[in-house]
Every structure is written in structure tokens, then in C-alpha cells.
Amino acid sequence: MNESMPSTKQAFDQLARNYDSIFTNTNIGKMLRQRTHELLDEIFLPEDIVLVLNCGTGEDVLYLASRGIKVIATDSSAEMIKYARIKIKDGGLENRVIFKQIDFDELDACLDPDEQFDGVVSNFGGLNCSRDLTLLAGELSKYVRVGGRLYLCIMGRFVPWEWFYLGLKGNFSRVIERISGSCMWRGRYIKYYTPGSVIKSFSDNFRAADSRGLGFLLPPSYAGSLVSRYPDFFQLLNRLEKKIESCFAVSCFSDHFIVTFLKK
């Protein structure tokens, strides 16, 4: 890695303090997070052992632990983990969560080779920072039991809402970058994917069970001020989007898409 380019850890350390205020606690953030938690409820059961990648400030960790799930929560950012620990402590759930500061591209160096999980969760685009999804899939296959599930929420390449919103602002270069499949973010490159490309990357060890769109009718989070101004309208769009979220075309043209897998 170019030493002049910030690591993923550094980028998210810088974001940690304000992450909840700019996303988690916003109207659009709450809508999107609730949708993801509804799906997690369908996938995991109390007493499951789940590995959470890029746990961030711990919203998903808190939710899973409160549902009786045992969580190994990982993130490359010490600052993100610091805020996540506070939420878990305040929730009285410390006995259900173990935190590890590790990068998801370096699992073999940090996890016990005998560890087995009932599932893996990565929410809201953390895996867009992965160096190689195919290699990551191979690593995860060692730690997920047969029949275990992956829940991966990833930023997509083709987002009509973004084309419209940024086009009105004349920011066509950002639109083109995302369509091309990569973008500079906080001093480092991230990659954008399609559901098909993610399914292909994991196909050797996992079978795709489901794909859903998240942010097809709803705007990207950076346009969240629109949602705050017109909450009733966007609640309606949210309800409509939920009805069509499992349409493959919707997942292909959403800000994020969710793919769930079963371990072969």
C-alpha cells in the first residue's frame, strides 16, 4: 500500500466521532437500519454465534446482542470500537459481545483457526473497502459452519437516485466514478459492485439465497436532508420500496444491495 494513502483504519478513525450524528441518528439512517434489522431477524436465532465485520459504532452489534445472539464484533478502527463498547456497556450486554480490532482482509492472522460461526454480518458498505472479495470469501469459508449464513450489505454501482441528485448539482464526475466501479473516498480507493459480481466472488464456497435492494426509491444518505424535510413522503417511499426490494432489478439499481448466502 502507498504509505501516503490513509489506511482503512485511519479513514474510519476520523469518521467515528460524527458517524452516528451524520447517519445512524438521522431519519434516513433510521429507516435503512430498521430494514436491515428486520432481515437480520429472519436470518439469525438467539444463541447463534455471529461474526460482525466492520462493526462501526456498534448499532448492529447492540441489536444482535439484545436479541440473545453471541457476537464477535470486529473493526479495523479503534475509535469505532471505542464508541461501540460504550453502547454495549450502557445496554448491559457485555457478556454477549467480544470486540477484536482486526481488518476483515486479515482474518487468518487474528482468529482462532478452530473458531466456527453460525453466520457473518457486514452492513452498509464496509466490504467496499476490501482488497479482494474472492479472497475474503475463501477466508470466511473456514470460519462459517456448513449451513451458516452470510449477510452482506454492499454499495452498488448503478444508482439512478444519485444520477438525478448529483446531476442537478452538476457533479457528473462523481456519477461517472461510481459507474466505473471505483472512487476516491477520504484519501483511499473504494470499489463498487453489482449483486451479480458479489455472488460470483462468493460462489465457490457459498450459495446465494437472496438479494434485496436498499435505497432504490429512497435517496442516498448524503441526501438525508430531503427526508427530514418531507418525512411522510419518504415514509411512503420506504413502504413501497419494501414491497419490491426482492426484485433483482431493484437490487441492481439501489444505493446498497443486500445479498445473503448459505455455506455449502
C-alpha positions as semicolon CSV with decimal commas, in nm:
position;residue;x (nm);y (nm);z (nm)
1;M;0,000;0,000;0,000
2;N;0,117;0,351;-0,077
3;E;0,231;0,492;0,259
4;S;0,093;0,834;0,166
5;M;-0,256;0,688;0,134
6;P;-0,453;0,661;0,460
7;S;-0,538;0,308;0,572
8;T;-0,896;0,195;0,617
9;K;-0,831;0,219;0,991
10;Q;-0,726;0,584;0,968
11;A;-1,020;0,677;0,744
12;F;-1,275;0,531;0,985
13;D;-1,096;0,663;1,293
14;Q;-1,157;1,010;1,151
15;L;-1,524;0,934;1,086
16;A;-1,607;0,763;1,417
17;R;-1,691;1,064;1,634
18;N;-1,956;1,201;1,397
19;Y;-2,083;0,880;1,235
20;D;-2,397;0,846;1,446
21;S;-2,495;1,210;1,401
22;I;-2,446;1,210;1,023
23;F;-2,606;0,871;0,959
24;T;-2,725;0,647;1,243
25;N;-2,950;0,901;1,414
26;T;-3,085;1,068;1,100
27;N;-3,431;0,993;0,960
28;I;-3,288;0,819;0,655
29;G;-3,039;0,627;0,869
30;K;-3,316;0,500;1,098
31;M;-3,531;0,391;0,804
32;L;-3,249;0,199;0,640
33;R;-3,121;0,045;0,962
34;Q;-3,467;-0,077;1,060
35;R;-3,497;-0,253;0,725
36;T;-3,165;-0,430;0,775
37;H;-3,259;-0,535;1,128
38;E;-3,585;-0,685;1,005
39;L;-3,383;-0,905;0,770
40;L;-3,136;-0,999;1,043
41;D;-3,434;-1,118;1,248
42;E;-3,522;-1,357;0,964
43;I;-3,169;-1,496;0,940
44;F;-3,036;-1,541;1,293
45;L;-3,172;-1,702;1,609
46;P;-3,098;-1,644;1,979
47;E;-2,778;-1,820;2,089
48;D;-2,633;-1,814;1,738
49;I;-2,268;-1,708;1,729
50;V;-2,220;-1,433;1,471
51;L;-1,906;-1,262;1,342
52;V;-1,968;-0,894;1,264
53;L;-1,724;-0,733;1,021
54;N;-1,672;-0,355;1,018
55;C;-1,894;-0,320;1,327
56;G;-1,858;0,059;1,330
57;T;-2,014;0,232;1,628
58;G;-2,198;-0,085;1,723
59;E;-2,563;-0,037;1,621
60;D;-2,590;-0,382;1,467
61;V;-2,385;-0,541;1,745
62;L;-2,618;-0,387;2,002
63;Y;-2,925;-0,510;1,817
64;L;-2,798;-0,865;1,769
65;A;-2,682;-0,895;2,130
66;S;-3,016;-0,763;2,257
67;R;-3,181;-1,048;2,061
68;G;-2,979;-1,306;2,255
69;I;-2,713;-1,359;1,988
70;K;-2,346;-1,401;2,081
71;V;-2,135;-1,159;1,881
72;I;-1,769;-1,137;1,787
73;A;-1,751;-0,773;1,677
74;T;-1,457;-0,664;1,463
75;D;-1,339;-0,340;1,310
76;S;-1,003;-0,207;1,195
77;S;-1,075;0,126;1,368
78;A;-1,001;0,160;1,740
79;E;-1,220;0,471;1,752
80;M;-1,521;0,290;1,609
81;I;-1,477;0,011;1,862
82;K;-1,450;0,265;2,143
83;Y;-1,796;0,402;2,068
84;A;-1,936;0,053;2,014
85;R;-1,808;-0,059;2,356
86;I;-1,992;0,231;2,522
87;K;-2,323;0,125;2,365
88;I;-2,277;-0,236;2,471
89;K;-2,184;-0,134;2,825
90;D;-2,482;0,102;2,850
91;G;-2,706;-0,179;2,727
92;G;-2,572;-0,422;2,988
93;L;-2,475;-0,670;2,717
94;E;-2,102;-0,704;2,778
95;N;-2,136;-1,079;2,844
96;R;-2,267;-1,131;2,489
97;V;-2,005;-0,938;2,290
98;I;-1,632;-0,980;2,232
99;F;-1,456;-0,698;2,046
100;K;-1,149;-0,751;1,830
101;Q;-0,964;-0,478;1,644
102;I;-0,886;-0,657;1,318
103;D;-0,916;-0,588;0,947
104;F;-1,155;-0,818;0,762
105;D;-0,887;-0,880;0,500
106;E;-0,660;-1,027;0,771
107;L;-0,889;-1,271;0,949
108;D;-0,648;-1,564;0,927
109;A;-0,390;-1,371;1,126
110;C;-0,631;-1,278;1,404
111;L;-0,895;-1,550;1,452
112;D;-0,851;-1,888;1,615
113;P;-0,842;-2,145;1,332
114;D;-1,088;-2,361;1,525
115;E;-1,349;-2,086;1,561
116;Q;-1,683;-2,160;1,393
117;F;-1,966;-1,913;1,343
118;D;-2,333;-1,955;1,262
119;G;-2,311;-1,650;1,043
120;V;-2,134;-1,333;0,936
121;V;-2,274;-0,981;0,913
122;S;-2,130;-0,686;0,724
123;N;-2,358;-0,384;0,698
124;F;-2,363;-0,059;0,499
125;G;-2,070;-0,086;0,265
126;G;-1,775;-0,185;0,479
127;L;-1,681;-0,456;0,231
128;N;-1,649;-0,196;-0,044
129;C;-1,309;-0,132;0,115
130;S;-1,199;-0,495;0,076
131;R;-0,892;-0,557;-0,135
132;D;-1,037;-0,875;-0,291
133;L;-1,384;-1,017;-0,224
134;T;-1,294;-1,358;-0,367
135;L;-1,004;-1,396;-0,123
136;L;-1,226;-1,276;0,161
137;A;-1,489;-1,535;0,070
138;G;-1,225;-1,805;0,089
139;E;-1,118;-1,689;0,436
140;L;-1,475;-1,668;0,565
141;S;-1,549;-2,019;0,442
142;K;-1,302;-2,154;0,701
143;Y;-1,494;-2,000;0,989
144;V;-1,860;-2,047;0,892
145;R;-2,023;-2,383;0,961
146;V;-2,199;-2,569;0,683
147;G;-2,547;-2,420;0,653
148;G;-2,433;-2,097;0,818
149;R;-2,538;-1,766;0,667
150;L;-2,370;-1,454;0,538
151;Y;-2,548;-1,119;0,540
152;L;-2,364;-0,866;0,323
153;C;-2,490;-0,512;0,262
154;I;-2,277;-0,351;-0,009
155;M;-2,279;-0,024;-0,205
156;G;-2,384;-0,073;-0,565
157;R;-2,250;0,074;-0,889
158;F;-2,569;0,194;-1,056
159;V;-2,783;0,436;-0,855
160;P;-3,044;0,639;-1,052
161;W;-3,124;0,847;-0,742
162;E;-2,761;0,955;-0,731
163;W;-2,753;1,031;-1,102
164;F;-3,053;1,260;-1,055
165;Y;-2,940;1,424;-0,730
166;L;-2,575;1,483;-0,824
167;G;-2,671;1,566;-1,182
168;L;-2,883;1,856;-1,059
169;K;-2,575;1,979;-0,872
170;G;-2,356;1,938;-1,179
171;N;-2,137;1,677;-1,007
172;F;-2,113;1,444;-1,305
173;S;-1,757;1,334;-1,226
174;R;-1,872;1,157;-0,910
175;V;-2,151;0,985;-1,101
176;I;-1,903;0,859;-1,361
177;E;-1,659;0,738;-1,093
178;R;-1,922;0,524;-0,927
179;I;-2,048;0,379;-1,253
180;S;-1,688;0,293;-1,345
181;G;-1,660;0,084;-1,026
182;S;-1,420;0,277;-0,801
183;C;-1,399;0,610;-0,625
184;M;-1,159;0,804;-0,404
185;W;-1,303;0,839;-0,051
186;R;-1,118;1,004;0,238
187;G;-0,789;0,961;0,060
188;R;-0,830;0,596;-0,045
189;Y;-0,997;0,400;-0,320
190;I;-1,314;0,202;-0,261
191;K;-1,485;-0,035;-0,505
192;Y;-1,848;-0,055;-0,613
193;Y;-2,018;-0,378;-0,710
194;T;-2,325;-0,531;-0,868
195;P;-2,517;-0,814;-0,697
196;G;-2,402;-1,050;-0,972
197;S;-2,033;-0,971;-0,919
198;V;-2,061;-1,029;-0,543
199;I;-2,247;-1,357;-0,594
200;K;-1,974;-1,471;-0,835
201;S;-1,698;-1,378;-0,585
202;F;-1,854;-1,599;-0,316
203;S;-1,982;-1,881;-0,538
204;D;-1,703;-2,132;-0,470
205;N;-1,797;-2,172;-0,104
206;F;-2,141;-2,012;-0,061
207;R;-2,477;-2,035;-0,233
208;A;-2,670;-1,712;-0,283
209;A;-3,005;-1,734;-0,105
210;D;-3,149;-1,388;-0,157
211;S;-3,073;-1,038;-0,285
212;R;-3,258;-0,718;-0,199
213;G;-3,229;-0,351;-0,282
214;L;-3,186;-0,082;-0,017
215;G;-3,211;0,272;-0,147
216;F;-3,391;0,236;-0,479
217;L;-3,678;0,477;-0,410
218;L;-3,509;0,622;-0,101
219;P;-3,220;0,864;-0,158
220;P;-2,856;0,805;-0,061
221;S;-2,777;0,902;0,298
222;Y;-2,594;1,221;0,197
223;A;-2,928;1,348;0,065
224;G;-3,088;1,283;0,403
225;S;-3,189;1,647;0,448
226;L;-3,463;1,582;0,192
227;V;-3,600;1,304;0,411
228;S;-3,601;1,532;0,715
229;R;-3,797;1,797;0,525
230;Y;-4,057;1,558;0,385
231;P;-4,074;1,266;0,632
232;D;-4,425;1,148;0,543
233;F;-4,346;1,132;0,172
234;F;-4,030;0,933;0,226
235;Q;-4,200;0,701;0,473
236;L;-4,440;0,623;0,189
237;L;-4,149;0,559;-0,047
238;N;-3,993;0,336;0,217
239;R;-4,311;0,124;0,240
240;L;-4,331;0,100;-0,138
241;E;-3,964;0,005;-0,166
242;K;-4,007;-0,275;0,089
243;K;-4,273;-0,429;-0,136
244;I;-4,036;-0,451;-0,434
245;E;-3,697;-0,487;-0,260
246;S;-3,656;-0,854;-0,359
247;C;-3,685;-0,780;-0,730
248;F;-3,338;-0,843;-0,875
249;A;-3,361;-0,531;-1,094
250;V;-3,423;-0,323;-0,781
251;S;-3,113;-0,463;-0,610
252;C;-2,910;-0,378;-0,922
253;F;-3,016;-0,011;-0,912
254;S;-3,008;0,069;-0,540
255;D;-2,760;0,268;-0,333
256;H;-2,696;-0,050;-0,133
257;F;-2,792;-0,408;-0,200
258;I;-2,809;-0,698;0,046
259;V;-2,704;-1,047;-0,053
260;T;-2,750;-1,339;0,183
261;F;-2,562;-1,665;0,136
262;L;-2,567;-2,019;0,273
263;K;-2,240;-2,201;0,337
264;K;-2,217;-2,505;0,109
